[in-house]
mmCIF file of C-alpha atoms (C1' of nucleotides) in Angstrom:
data_model
loop_
_atom_site.group_PDB
_atom_site.id
_atom_site.type_symbol
_atom_site.label_atom_id
_atom_site.label_comp_id
_atom_site.label_asym_id
_atom_site.label_seq_id
_atom_site.Cartn_x
_atom_site.Cartn_y
_atom_site.Cartn_z
ATOM 1 C CA UNK A 1 -0.086 -0.276 -0.037
ATOM 2 C CA UNK A 2 2.470 2.497 -1.111
ATOM 3 C CA UNK A 3 0.673 6.004 -0.610
ATOM 4 C CA UNK A 4 2.024 7.636 -3.705
ATOM 5 C CA UNK A 5 1.574 4.692 -6.126
ATOM 6 C CA UNK A 6 -1.727 3.276 -8.244
ATOM 7 C CA UNK A 7 -4.197 2.215 -5.423
ATOM 8 C CA UNK A 8 -5.544 -0.115 -7.939
ATOM 9 C CA UNK A 9 -8.968 -0.827 -6.509
ATOM 10 C CA UNK A 10 -9.539 -3.432 -8.508
ATOM 11 C CA UNK A 11 -13.047 -3.729 -7.090
ATOM 12 C CA UNK A 12 -12.246 -6.955 -5.939
ATOM 13 C CA UNK A 13 -14.862 -7.676 -3.135
ATOM 14 C CA UNK A 14 -16.859 -10.324 -4.328
ATOM 15 C CA UNK A 15 -15.458 -9.604 -7.973
ATOM 16 C CA UNK A 16 -15.610 -13.837 -8.303
ATOM 17 C CA UNK A 17 -17.111 -13.406 -11.725
ATOM 18 C CA UNK A 18 -15.501 -16.190 -13.231
ATOM 19 C CA UNK A 19 -17.846 -18.952 -12.266
ATOM 20 C CA UNK A 20 -19.426 -19.240 -15.125
ATOM 21 C CA UNK A 21 -23.144 -21.208 -15.729
ATOM 22 C CA UNK A 22 -22.768 -22.325 -11.956
ATOM 23 C CA UNK A 23 -23.980 -19.167 -10.454
ATOM 24 C CA UNK A 24 -23.319 -20.066 -6.995
ATOM 25 C CA UNK A 25 -22.356 -18.400 -4.096
ATOM 26 C CA UNK A 26 -22.138 -15.534 -5.741
ATOM 27 C CA UNK A 27 -23.340 -13.414 -2.431
ATOM 28 C CA UNK A 28 -23.186 -10.121 -3.948
ATOM 29 C CA UNK A 29 -26.223 -9.679 -6.330
ATOM 30 C CA UNK A 30 -24.589 -7.078 -7.784
ATOM 31 C CA UNK A 31 -22.447 -7.173 -10.897
ATOM 32 C CA UNK A 32 -19.030 -5.959 -10.227
ATOM 33 C CA UNK A 33 -17.599 -5.834 -13.658
ATOM 34 C CA UNK A 34 -13.677 -6.666 -14.041
ATOM 35 C CA UNK A 35 -11.258 -4.885 -15.409
ATOM 36 C CA UNK A 36 -11.334 -6.261 -18.620
ATOM 37 C CA UNK A 37 -15.140 -5.707 -18.608
ATOM 38 C CA UNK A 38 -14.821 -1.789 -17.346
ATOM 39 C CA UNK A 39 -11.377 -1.230 -20.287
ATOM 40 C CA UNK A 40 -14.152 -2.866 -22.825
ATOM 41 C CA UNK A 41 -17.031 -0.459 -22.163
ATOM 42 C CA UNK A 42 -14.678 2.549 -21.480
ATOM 43 C CA UNK A 43 -13.442 1.999 -24.887
ATOM 44 C CA UNK A 44 -16.385 1.629 -27.165
ATOM 45 C CA UNK A 45 -17.848 4.158 -25.039
ATOM 46 C CA UNK A 46 -14.927 6.516 -25.996
ATOM 47 C CA UNK A 47 -15.251 5.142 -29.271
ATOM 48 C CA UNK A 48 -18.408 7.255 -29.357
ATOM 49 C CA UNK A 49 -20.669 4.643 -28.519
ATOM 50 C CA UNK A 50 -23.474 6.330 -26.260
ATOM 51 C CA UNK A 51 -26.431 4.588 -26.155
ATOM 52 C CA UNK A 52 -25.987 1.308 -27.947
ATOM 53 C CA UNK A 53 -28.821 -0.894 -29.644
ATOM 54 C CA UNK A 54 -30.215 -3.939 -28.435
ATOM 55 C CA UNK A 55 -28.125 -6.230 -30.013
ATOM 56 C CA UNK A 56 -25.194 -4.481 -30.105
ATOM 57 C CA UNK A 57 -25.937 -4.651 -25.996
ATOM 58 C CA UNK A 58 -26.382 -8.398 -26.426
ATOM 59 C CA UNK A 59 -23.504 -8.731 -28.484
ATOM 60 C CA UNK A 60 -21.320 -6.769 -26.418
ATOM 61 C CA UNK A 61 -22.313 -9.070 -23.257
ATOM 62 C CA UNK A 62 -21.704 -11.557 -25.120
ATOM 63 C CA UNK A 63 -17.914 -10.483 -25.777
ATOM 64 C CA UNK A 64 -17.439 -9.641 -21.904
ATOM 65 C CA UNK A 65 -18.972 -12.919 -20.656
ATOM 66 C CA UNK A 66 -15.891 -14.399 -21.266
ATOM 67 C CA UNK A 67 -14.322 -12.080 -18.253
ATOM 68 C CA UNK A 68 -16.646 -13.099 -16.175
ATOM 69 C CA UNK A 69 -20.241 -13.041 -15.493
ATOM 70 C CA UNK A 70 -22.362 -10.732 -16.650
ATOM 71 C CA UNK A 71 -25.794 -9.880 -18.314
ATOM 72 C CA UNK A 72 -27.305 -7.667 -20.732
ATOM 73 C CA UNK A 73 -28.822 -5.654 -18.345
ATOM 74 C CA UNK A 74 -25.448 -4.493 -17.154
ATOM 75 C CA UNK A 75 -24.234 -3.444 -20.222
ATOM 76 C CA UNK A 76 -27.117 -1.353 -20.328
ATOM 77 C CA UNK A 77 -27.536 0.151 -17.278
ATOM 78 C CA UNK A 78 -23.212 1.261 -17.749
ATOM 79 C CA UNK A 79 -24.104 2.678 -20.373
ATOM 80 C CA UNK A 80 -26.786 4.731 -19.072
ATOM 81 C CA UNK A 81 -24.807 5.403 -16.052
ATOM 82 C CA UNK A 82 -21.873 6.373 -17.241
ATOM 83 C CA UNK A 83 -23.341 9.170 -19.763
ATOM 84 C CA UNK A 84 -25.727 10.188 -17.144
ATOM 85 C CA UNK A 85 -22.447 10.960 -15.177
ATOM 86 C CA UNK A 86 -20.601 12.126 -17.528
ATOM 87 C CA UNK A 87 -23.263 15.103 -18.156
ATOM 88 C CA UNK A 88 -23.966 15.544 -13.837
ATOM 89 C CA UNK A 89 -20.242 15.835 -14.062
ATOM 90 C CA UNK A 90 -20.317 18.853 -16.101
ATOM 91 C CA UNK A 91 -23.323 20.342 -14.142
ATOM 92 C CA UNK A 92 -21.724 18.860 -10.318
ATOM 93 C CA UNK A 93 -18.228 19.156 -10.628
ATOM 94 C CA UNK A 94 -16.132 21.845 -9.883
ATOM 95 C CA UNK A 95 -18.131 24.456 -10.520
ATOM 96 C CA UNK A 96 -16.357 26.876 -8.685
ATOM 97 C CA UNK A 97 -17.831 30.032 -9.453
ATOM 98 C CA UNK A 98 -15.631 33.076 -9.954
ATOM 99 C CA UNK A 99 -15.962 33.650 -6.161
ATOM 100 C CA UNK A 100 -12.706 31.918 -5.392
ATOM 101 C CA UNK A 101 -10.359 30.770 -7.456
ATOM 102 C CA UNK A 102 -7.726 28.342 -5.524
ATOM 103 C CA UNK A 103 -5.894 26.721 -8.152
ATOM 104 C CA UNK A 104 -4.196 24.172 -6.768
ATOM 105 C CA UNK A 105 -4.889 21.167 -8.321
ATOM 106 C CA UNK A 106 -6.194 20.893 -11.655
ATOM 107 C CA UNK A 107 -7.612 17.313 -10.580
ATOM 108 C CA UNK A 108 -10.084 18.895 -8.431
ATOM 109 C CA UNK A 109 -12.840 15.482 -9.277
ATOM 110 C CA UNK A 110 -11.999 12.437 -9.433
ATOM 111 C CA UNK A 111 -11.959 10.450 -13.117
ATOM 112 C CA UNK A 112 -13.506 6.592 -12.320
ATOM 113 C CA UNK A 113 -12.055 5.565 -15.855
ATOM 114 C CA UNK A 114 -11.810 8.422 -17.998
ATOM 115 C CA UNK A 115 -8.835 7.800 -20.657
ATOM 116 C CA UNK A 116 -7.329 10.903 -21.271
ATOM 117 C CA UNK A 117 -9.940 12.627 -23.219
ATOM 118 C CA UNK A 118 -11.361 16.267 -23.192
ATOM 119 C CA UNK A 119 -12.518 17.254 -19.965
ATOM 120 C CA UNK A 120 -13.202 20.920 -20.998
ATOM 121 C CA UNK A 121 -14.083 23.388 -18.250
ATOM 122 C CA UNK A 122 -17.485 23.086 -18.402
ATOM 123 C CA UNK A 123 -19.584 25.900 -17.625
ATOM 124 C CA UNK A 124 -22.808 25.468 -15.357
ATOM 125 C CA UNK A 125 -24.778 25.054 -18.344
ATOM 126 C CA UNK A 126 -27.806 22.819 -17.421
ATOM 127 C CA UNK A 127 -27.775 21.886 -21.539
ATOM 128 C CA UNK A 128 -25.600 22.532 -24.820
ATOM 129 C CA UNK A 129 -22.621 21.402 -23.525
ATOM 130 C CA UNK A 130 -23.132 17.795 -24.524
ATOM 131 C CA UNK A 131 -23.544 15.649 -27.533
ATOM 132 C CA UNK A 132 -20.308 16.311 -28.735
ATOM 133 C CA UNK A 133 -19.003 12.887 -29.097
ATOM 134 C CA UNK A 134 -15.649 12.711 -30.730
ATOM 135 C CA UNK A 135 -15.595 10.199 -33.440
ATOM 136 C CA UNK A 136 -12.924 8.022 -34.475
ATOM 137 C CA UNK A 137 -12.089 6.052 -37.219
ATOM 138 C CA UNK A 138 -10.359 3.518 -36.969
ATOM 139 C CA UNK A 139 -10.381 2.027 -33.956
ATOM 140 C CA UNK A 140 -8.369 -1.503 -33.502
ATOM 141 C CA UNK A 141 -9.765 -1.773 -29.777
ATOM 142 C CA UNK A 142 -10.165 -5.859 -29.995
ATOM 143 C CA UNK A 143 -7.996 -8.693 -31.068
ATOM 144 C CA UNK A 144 -10.779 -9.096 -33.935
ATOM 145 C CA UNK A 145 -10.061 -8.727 -37.391
ATOM 146 C CA UNK A 146 -11.817 -6.572 -39.310
ATOM 147 C CA UNK A 147 -12.756 -2.863 -38.012
ATOM 148 C CA UNK A 148 -15.331 -1.178 -39.071
ATOM 149 C CA UNK A 149 -14.952 2.209 -40.445
ATOM 150 C CA UNK A 150 -17.169 4.625 -38.029
ATOM 151 C CA UNK A 151 -18.820 7.448 -40.964
ATOM 152 C CA UNK A 152 -17.897 10.391 -38.443
ATOM 153 C CA UNK A 153 -20.618 12.690 -39.712
ATOM 154 C CA UNK A 154 -22.268 12.475 -36.717
ATOM 155 C CA UNK A 155 -22.586 16.431 -36.617
ATOM 156 C CA UNK A 156 -25.218 15.134 -33.420
ATOM 157 C CA UNK A 157 -26.847 18.781 -33.435
ATOM 158 C CA UNK A 158 -29.437 16.665 -31.471
ATOM 159 C CA UNK A 159 -31.161 19.720 -29.090
ATOM 160 C CA UNK A 160 -33.478 17.296 -27.943
ATOM 161 C CA UNK A 161 -32.345 18.096 -24.894
ATOM 162 C CA UNK A 162 -36.045 17.842 -23.134
ATOM 163 C CA UNK A 163 -36.023 20.655 -20.418
ATOM 164 C CA UNK A 164 -36.711 19.459 -17.974
ATOM 165 C CA UNK A 165 -37.310 22.719 -15.937
ATOM 166 C CA UNK A 166 -37.951 22.121 -12.064
ATOM 167 C CA UNK A 167 -37.425 25.246 -10.649
ATOM 168 C CA UNK A 168 -39.876 25.999 -8.573
ATOM 169 C CA UNK A 169 -42.421 22.969 -8.883
ATOM 170 C CA UNK A 170 -39.511 20.850 -7.659
ATOM 171 C CA UNK A 171 -38.764 23.180 -4.593
ATOM 172 C CA UNK A 172 -42.035 22.795 -3.170
ATOM 173 C CA UNK A 173 -42.716 18.992 -4.415
ATOM 174 C CA UNK A 174 -39.291 17.685 -2.922
ATOM 175 C CA UNK A 175 -40.509 18.736 0.650
ATOM 176 C CA UNK A 176 -44.026 17.980 0.006
ATOM 177 C CA UNK A 177 -43.020 14.313 -0.658
ATOM 178 C CA UNK A 178 -40.151 13.841 1.057
ATOM 179 C CA UNK A 179 -40.699 16.021 4.152
ATOM 180 C CA UNK A 180 -38.160 16.573 7.254
ATOM 181 C CA UNK A 181 -37.715 14.398 10.207
ATOM 182 C CA UNK A 182 -37.246 17.451 12.134
ATOM 183 C CA UNK A 183 -39.080 17.606 15.303
ATOM 184 C CA UNK A 184 -37.941 21.104 15.735
ATOM 185 C CA UNK A 185 -39.971 23.729 14.875
ATOM 186 C CA UNK A 186 -38.539 24.946 11.121
ATOM 187 C CA UNK A 187 -35.859 27.251 11.910
ATOM 188 C CA UNK A 188 -35.691 29.731 9.579
ATOM 189 C CA UNK A 189 -31.700 30.157 8.987
ATOM 190 C CA UNK A 190 -30.711 32.953 6.954
ATOM 191 C CA UNK A 191 -29.981 30.584 4.103
ATOM 192 C CA UNK A 192 -31.324 33.612 1.743
ATOM 193 C CA UNK A 193 -28.543 32.380 -0.462
ATOM 194 C CA UNK A 194 -29.910 29.969 -1.730
ATOM 195 C CA UNK B 1 -6.083 -0.330 -18.735
ATOM 196 C CA UNK B 2 -8.294 -0.327 -15.896
ATOM 197 C CA UNK B 3 -8.078 2.569 -14.665
ATOM 198 C CA UNK B 4 -11.125 2.665 -13.716
ATOM 199 C CA UNK B 5 -10.231 2.809 -9.925
ATOM 200 C CA UNK B 6 -7.401 5.292 -8.941
ATOM 201 C CA UNK B 7 -7.704 7.068 -6.725
ATOM 202 C CA UNK B 8 -6.378 9.951 -7.685
ATOM 203 C CA UNK B 9 -6.020 10.776 -3.533
ATOM 204 C CA UNK B 10 -2.240 9.762 -4.936
ATOM 205 C CA UNK B 11 -0.823 11.505 -2.519
ATOM 206 C CA UNK B 12 -0.342 11.531 1.023
ATOM 207 C CA UNK B 13 -0.715 13.449 3.851
ATOM 208 C CA UNK B 14 -3.678 15.163 4.329
ATOM 209 C CA UNK B 15 -4.251 17.156 7.101
ATOM 210 C CA UNK B 16 -7.302 19.288 6.477
ATOM 211 C CA UNK B 17 -7.527 20.715 10.012
ATOM 212 C CA UNK B 18 -11.030 22.280 10.887
ATOM 213 C CA UNK B 19 -13.226 23.126 13.471
ATOM 214 C CA UNK B 20 -12.241 26.294 14.393
ATOM 215 C CA UNK B 21 -8.689 24.878 15.358
ATOM 216 C CA UNK B 22 -7.028 26.980 12.820
ATOM 217 C CA UNK B 23 -5.739 24.485 10.393
ATOM 218 C CA UNK B 24 -5.183 25.008 6.911
ATOM 219 C CA UNK B 25 -6.685 23.154 3.820
ATOM 220 C CA UNK B 26 -3.813 21.506 3.008
ATOM 221 C CA UNK B 27 -5.145 20.217 -0.534
ATOM 222 C CA UNK B 28 -5.718 16.381 -0.174
ATOM 223 C CA UNK B 29 -7.446 13.965 -2.126
ATOM 224 C CA UNK B 30 -10.814 13.716 0.015
ATOM 225 C CA UNK B 31 -12.737 16.845 1.205
ATOM 226 C CA UNK B 32 -12.405 17.073 4.482
ATOM 227 C CA UNK B 33 -15.354 19.290 5.614
ATOM 228 C CA UNK B 34 -15.149 22.161 7.904
ATOM 229 C CA UNK B 35 -16.656 22.764 10.792
ATOM 230 C CA UNK B 36 -18.793 25.516 9.448
ATOM 231 C CA UNK B 37 -19.585 23.782 6.530
ATOM 232 C CA UNK B 38 -20.488 20.959 8.057
ATOM 233 C CA UNK B 39 -23.016 23.058 10.725
ATOM 234 C CA UNK B 40 -24.258 24.994 7.547
ATOM 235 C CA UNK B 41 -25.230 21.690 5.481
ATOM 236 C CA UNK B 42 -26.685 19.871 8.530
ATOM 237 C CA UNK B 43 -28.696 22.897 8.954
ATOM 238 C CA UNK B 44 -30.060 22.820 6.089
ATOM 239 C CA UNK B 45 -30.604 19.207 6.142
ATOM 240 C CA UNK B 46 -32.328 19.758 9.428
ATOM 241 C CA UNK B 47 -34.459 22.349 7.962
ATOM 242 C CA UNK B 48 -35.440 19.895 5.335
ATOM 243 C CA UNK B 49 -33.356 19.854 2.290
ATOM 244 C CA UNK B 50 -32.661 16.169 1.568
ATOM 245 C CA UNK B 51 -31.864 16.457 -2.274
ATOM 246 C CA UNK B 52 -31.186 19.823 -3.391
ATOM 247 C CA UNK B 53 -31.304 20.101 -6.900
ATOM 248 C CA UNK B 54 -28.139 21.175 -9.164
ATOM 249 C CA UNK B 55 -28.669 24.603 -8.709
ATOM 250 C CA UNK B 56 -29.467 24.794 -5.069
ATOM 251 C CA UNK B 57 -26.230 22.395 -4.748
ATOM 252 C CA UNK B 58 -23.763 25.246 -6.667
ATOM 253 C CA UNK B 59 -25.718 28.203 -4.156
ATOM 254 C CA UNK B 60 -24.372 25.890 -0.948
ATOM 255 C CA UNK B 61 -21.393 25.398 -2.434
ATOM 256 C CA UNK B 62 -20.070 28.945 -2.691
ATOM 257 C CA UNK B 63 -21.560 29.930 0.121
ATOM 258 C CA UNK B 64 -19.547 27.240 1.572
ATOM 259 C CA UNK B 65 -16.383 27.988 -0.059
ATOM 260 C CA UNK B 66 -15.890 30.704 2.546
ATOM 261 C CA UNK B 67 -15.033 28.499 4.791
ATOM 262 C CA UNK B 68 -12.596 26.329 2.582
ATOM 263 C CA UNK B 69 -12.139 24.599 -0.329
ATOM 264 C CA UNK B 70 -15.045 23.411 -1.296
ATOM 265 C CA UNK B 71 -16.554 21.844 -4.726
ATOM 266 C CA UNK B 72 -20.062 21.041 -6.099
ATOM 267 C CA UNK B 73 -19.543 17.677 -5.806
ATOM 268 C CA UNK B 74 -19.168 17.653 -2.255
ATOM 269 C CA UNK B 75 -22.112 18.574 -1.503
ATOM 270 C CA UNK B 76 -23.814 16.889 -3.902
ATOM 271 C CA UNK B 77 -22.490 13.912 -1.936
ATOM 272 C CA UNK B 78 -22.338 14.676 1.345
ATOM 273 C CA UNK B 79 -26.784 14.979 1.156
ATOM 274 C CA UNK B 80 -26.385 11.945 -0.658
ATOM 275 C CA UNK B 81 -24.793 10.069 1.978
ATOM 276 C CA UNK B 82 -26.321 11.911 4.510
ATOM 277 C CA UNK B 83 -29.563 10.904 3.618
ATOM 278 C CA UNK B 84 -28.487 7.204 2.748
ATOM 279 C CA UNK B 85 -26.914 6.882 6.392
ATOM 280 C CA UNK B 86 -29.977 7.808 8.230
ATOM 281 C CA UNK B 87 -32.208 5.792 6.358
ATOM 282 C CA UNK B 88 -29.637 2.814 6.818
ATOM 283 C CA UNK B 89 -29.316 3.689 10.536
ATOM 284 C CA UNK B 90 -33.256 3.727 10.774
ATOM 285 C CA UNK B 91 -33.318 0.822 8.427
ATOM 286 C CA UNK B 92 -30.777 -1.179 10.908
ATOM 287 C CA UNK B 93 -32.697 0.028 14.230
ATOM 288 C CA UNK B 94 -35.729 -1.685 12.881
ATOM 289 C CA UNK B 95 -34.380 -4.620 11.890
ATOM 290 C CA UNK B 96 -33.328 -5.202 15.498
ATOM 291 C CA UNK B 97 -36.793 -4.954 17.122
ATOM 292 C CA UNK B 98 -37.056 -6.546 20.230
ATOM 293 C CA UNK B 99 -34.318 -9.125 19.262
ATOM 294 C CA UNK B 100 -30.663 -8.410 19.921
ATOM 295 C CA UNK B 101 -28.719 -9.662 17.564
ATOM 296 C CA UNK B 102 -24.985 -9.085 18.406
ATOM 297 C CA UNK B 103 -23.185 -12.067 18.112
ATOM 298 C CA UNK B 104 -23.665 -13.798 14.669
ATOM 299 C CA UNK B 105 -22.293 -10.462 12.656
ATOM 300 C CA UNK B 106 -22.839 -6.825 12.396
ATOM 301 C CA UNK B 107 -23.784 -7.285 8.682
ATOM 302 C CA UNK B 108 -27.700 -6.776 9.266
ATOM 303 C CA UNK B 109 -28.340 -5.418 6.056
ATOM 304 C CA UNK B 110 -31.256 -7.598 4.392
ATOM 305 C CA UNK B 111 -29.945 -7.726 1.041
ATOM 306 C CA UNK B 112 -32.965 -7.480 -0.268
ATOM 307 C CA UNK B 113 -31.608 -8.126 -3.934
ATOM 308 C CA UNK B 114 -34.380 -8.684 -6.644
ATOM 309 C CA UNK B 115 -34.383 -8.233 -10.178
ATOM 310 C CA UNK B 116 -37.888 -6.821 -10.205
ATOM 311 C CA UNK B 117 -37.904 -4.227 -7.935
ATOM 312 C CA UNK B 118 -37.296 -2.870 -4.624
ATOM 313 C CA UNK B 119 -39.711 -2.253 -1.617
ATOM 314 C CA UNK B 120 -39.095 1.683 -1.678
ATOM 315 C CA UNK B 121 -41.369 3.311 -4.528
ATOM 316 C CA UNK B 122 -40.338 6.840 -4.119
ATOM 317 C CA UNK B 123 -38.676 9.467 -1.571
ATOM 318 C CA UNK B 124 -40.451 8.154 1.838
ATOM 319 C CA UNK B 125 -41.666 5.149 2.551
ATOM 320 C CA UNK B 126 -40.188 3.637 5.806
ATOM 321 C CA UNK B 127 -40.642 0.613 7.154
ATOM 322 C CA UNK B 128 -42.675 1.701 10.550
ATOM 323 C CA UNK B 129 -41.036 2.669 13.635
ATOM 324 C CA UNK B 130 -39.651 5.526 12.478
ATOM 325 C CA UNK B 131 -39.801 9.364 13.679
ATOM 326 C CA UNK B 132 -43.323 10.173 11.499
ATOM 327 C CA UNK B 133 -41.097 12.948 9.751
ATOM 328 C CA UNK B 134 -43.101 15.979 9.558
ATOM 329 C CA UNK B 135 -43.154 17.916 6.160
ATOM 330 C CA UNK B 136 -42.635 21.579 6.412
ATOM 331 C CA UNK B 137 -44.834 23.619 4.583
ATOM 332 C CA UNK B 138 -43.712 26.983 5.690
ATOM 333 C CA UNK B 139 -40.131 26.657 4.927
ATOM 334 C CA UNK B 140 -39.571 30.041 3.080
ATOM 335 C CA UNK B 141 -36.083 29.465 3.156
ATOM 336 C CA UNK B 142 -35.261 29.266 -0.100
ATOM 337 C CA UNK B 143 -37.357 32.519 -1.595
ATOM 338 C CA UNK B 144 -38.318 31.909 -5.591
ATOM 339 C CA UNK B 145 -38.559 35.409 -5.851
ATOM 340 C CA UNK B 146 -37.124 35.924 -9.029
ATOM 341 C CA UNK B 147 -36.411 31.804 -9.858
ATOM 342 C CA UNK B 148 -39.987 31.955 -11.239
ATOM 343 C CA UNK B 149 -39.769 34.795 -13.522
ATOM 344 C CA UNK B 150 -37.020 33.230 -15.083
ATOM 345 C CA UNK B 151 -38.400 30.489 -16.453
ATOM 346 C CA UNK B 152 -41.206 32.194 -18.503
ATOM 347 C CA UNK B 153 -40.947 29.633 -21.437
ATOM 348 C CA UNK B 154 -41.215 25.666 -20.634
ATOM 349 C CA UNK B 155 -42.687 24.893 -24.336
ATOM 350 C CA UNK B 156 -42.835 20.987 -22.221
ATOM 351 C CA UNK B 157 -41.021 18.609 -23.374
ATOM 352 C CA UNK B 158 -43.131 16.987 -25.365
ATOM 353 C CA UNK B 159 -41.062 14.168 -26.631
ATOM 354 C CA UNK B 160 -40.160 12.694 -23.399
ATOM 355 C CA UNK B 161 -41.619 9.308 -24.115
ATOM 356 C CA UNK B 162 -39.318 7.852 -24.317
ATOM 357 C CA UNK B 163 -39.436 3.886 -24.325
ATOM 358 C CA UNK B 164 -37.708 3.435 -20.903
ATOM 359 C CA UNK B 165 -40.058 0.357 -20.690
ATOM 360 C CA UNK B 166 -38.336 -2.122 -18.839
ATOM 361 C CA UNK B 167 -34.833 -3.646 -19.729
ATOM 362 C CA UNK B 168 -35.493 -6.687 -20.279
ATOM 363 C CA UNK B 169 -38.115 -5.989 -22.593
ATOM 364 C CA UNK B 170 -36.061 -3.740 -24.275
ATOM 365 C CA UNK B 171 -33.196 -6.085 -24.582
ATOM 366 C CA UNK B 172 -34.813 -8.601 -25.441
ATOM 367 C CA UNK B 173 -37.013 -7.738 -27.841
ATOM 368 C CA UNK B 174 -37.916 -5.560 -30.821
ATOM 369 C CA UNK B 175 -36.720 -2.056 -30.256
ATOM 370 C CA UNK B 176 -39.233 -1.315 -32.032
ATOM 371 C CA UNK B 177 -37.214 1.781 -33.746
ATOM 372 C CA UNK B 178 -37.974 4.177 -31.239
ATOM 373 C CA UNK B 179 -36.492 6.890 -33.233
ATOM 374 C CA UNK B 180 -35.537 9.089 -30.302
ATOM 375 C CA UNK B 181 -32.637 7.149 -30.223
ATOM 376 C CA UNK B 182 -30.053 6.385 -32.375
ATOM 377 C CA UNK B 183 -27.596 8.870 -30.913
ATOM 378 C CA UNK B 184 -25.548 8.848 -34.027
ATOM 379 C CA UNK B 185 -27.531 7.413 -36.884
ATOM 380 C CA UNK B 186 -24.726 6.773 -38.755
ATOM 381 C CA UNK B 187 -21.735 5.332 -36.572
ATOM 382 C CA UNK B 188 -22.219 2.101 -37.309
ATOM 383 C CA UNK B 189 -19.806 1.279 -34.667
ATOM 384 C CA UNK B 190 -19.427 -2.300 -35.074
ATOM 385 C CA UNK B 191 -15.987 -3.091 -33.368
ATOM 386 C CA UNK B 192 -15.593 -7.018 -34.419
ATOM 387 C CA UNK B 193 -17.833 -8.503 -32.494
ATOM 388 C CA UNK B 194 -20.634 -5.425 -32.270
ATOM 389 C "C1'" DC C 1 0.372 1.487 16.260
ATOM 390 C "C1'" DG C 2 -3.107 -1.712 14.725
ATOM 391 C "C1'" DC C 3 -7.786 -1.691 14.361
ATOM 392 C "C1'" DG C 4 -12.925 0.193 14.579
ATOM 393 C "C1'" DT C 5 -15.846 3.636 13.051
ATOM 394 C "C1'" DA C 6 -17.328 7.556 10.747
ATOM 395 C "C1'" DT C 7 -17.836 9.391 6.354
ATOM 396 C "C1'" DG C 8 -16.031 10.854 1.373
ATOM 397 C "C1'" DA C 9 -16.418 8.747 -3.019
ATOM 398 C "C1'" DA C 10 -18.284 5.820 -6.600
ATOM 399 C "C1'" DT C 11 -21.142 3.229 -9.085
ATOM 400 C "C1'" DG C 12 -24.951 -0.587 -10.018
ATOM 401 C "C1'" DA C 13 -29.812 -0.233 -10.263
ATOM 402 C "C1'" DA C 14 -34.014 1.545 -11.085
ATOM 403 C "C1'" DT C 15 -37.233 4.688 -11.570
ATOM 404 C "C1'" DG C 16 -40.020 8.366 -13.681
ATOM 405 C "C1'" DC D 1 -32.474 11.178 -20.192
ATOM 406 C "C1'" DA D 2 -32.824 12.926 -15.264
ATOM 407 C "C1'" DT D 3 -33.016 11.305 -10.579
ATOM 408 C "C1'" DT D 4 -32.636 8.806 -6.743
ATOM 409 C "C1'" DC D 5 -31.674 4.703 -3.975
ATOM 410 C "C1'" DA D 6 -28.448 1.342 -2.431
ATOM 411 C "C1'" DT D 7 -24.511 -0.686 -2.103
ATOM 412 C "C1'" DT D 8 -19.280 -0.764 -1.599
ATOM 413 C "C1'" DC D 9 -15.036 1.062 -1.553
ATOM 414 C "C1'" DA D 10 -11.308 3.917 0.461
ATOM 415 C "C1'" DT D 11 -9.825 7.380 4.092
ATOM 416 C "C1'" DA D 12 -9.303 9.728 7.649
ATOM 417 C "C1'" DC D 13 -9.450 9.839 12.626
ATOM 418 C "C1'" DG D 14 -9.899 8.305 17.311
ATOM 419 C "C1'" DC D 15 -9.229 4.808 20.393
ATOM 420 C "C1'" DG D 16 -6.731 1.223 23.307
#
DNA sequence: CGCGTATGAATGAATG
DNA sequence: CATTCATTCATACGCG
């Protein structure tokens, strides 16, 4: 456990996914991707794959199954999550306002498995700054032979961001449904900045 | 490589002292909240804030930044964790019920992993023995003054009808040309096996 | 100093 | 696609 090095988390507590068809003794009910699986998925993601179709999902799943147990839905969820968090990160993460600018470190936000690709400093716009899928042309990710050419005219001019505006509604609905467990009267804080 | 597990916290010392003891924020990997920061966060939580929205998170983060280095994601995580742990605690207590189970293991999570759904439909559904969370409706902590006027046009995302129907169905049946997806129509990213 | 606990961080799973 | 819940991993800290 060096402190300077990379502590490869290896995600391995119940990581024995290699049971093949047995499916026994898997005490953890949650899929725990292996390193290879993650790598493959990440590569695909970086290659521009964001929302694989059903058949793609199945193929990916099949391919990944050699590394450990996996289901199609895992792949499905993985892409969903990965994409969502990529977005989310741009919104939440490190949006240090103009207030204070401590240029202490540039790696303010953690990158879970981001393989060195553009991480432009985001503005906290709720939309827009996405869909910028980069397109690679020849991706030789796998030991197989055929490398499909990828037509890269995506343009991704998708402005399909459905404005899920939740400004004023959520504020109250949140409290009405979520509630708060406080036995004390609503303290009137000086939270005016909110 | 599976750099998905890297902790960039790959440095060692981090003595972000706090609590009014002086102490200066040494930029370390992990955010260490200040006493004031914790207090404010806790106050907000006690005031009923459970899952702040993005804009709230940012404001909170900005506000807290005067006490020390902080990022939006820290606020985000803080609320996530705080809420989760409280629920967890409550669940654990309710599990004990009248029986003192203190010998077998400390792992007292039901771990009901079901491939169907979970038991918490939405925000607040408690087992039973909890404290009767009160809904604060007179919470004027968050002025909606000009937020509302900010939003005049909504246009109501009508195309929000994504077929996010259950995973399984989507995966193993015809995708039925949702038309809403197809990230980039062309890009037939067929990486070997796809 | 080793260990248990509190908690920050991450992510799989699911729902709307 | 957004949001949330649940669970787990990784650390900082305090204790004995």
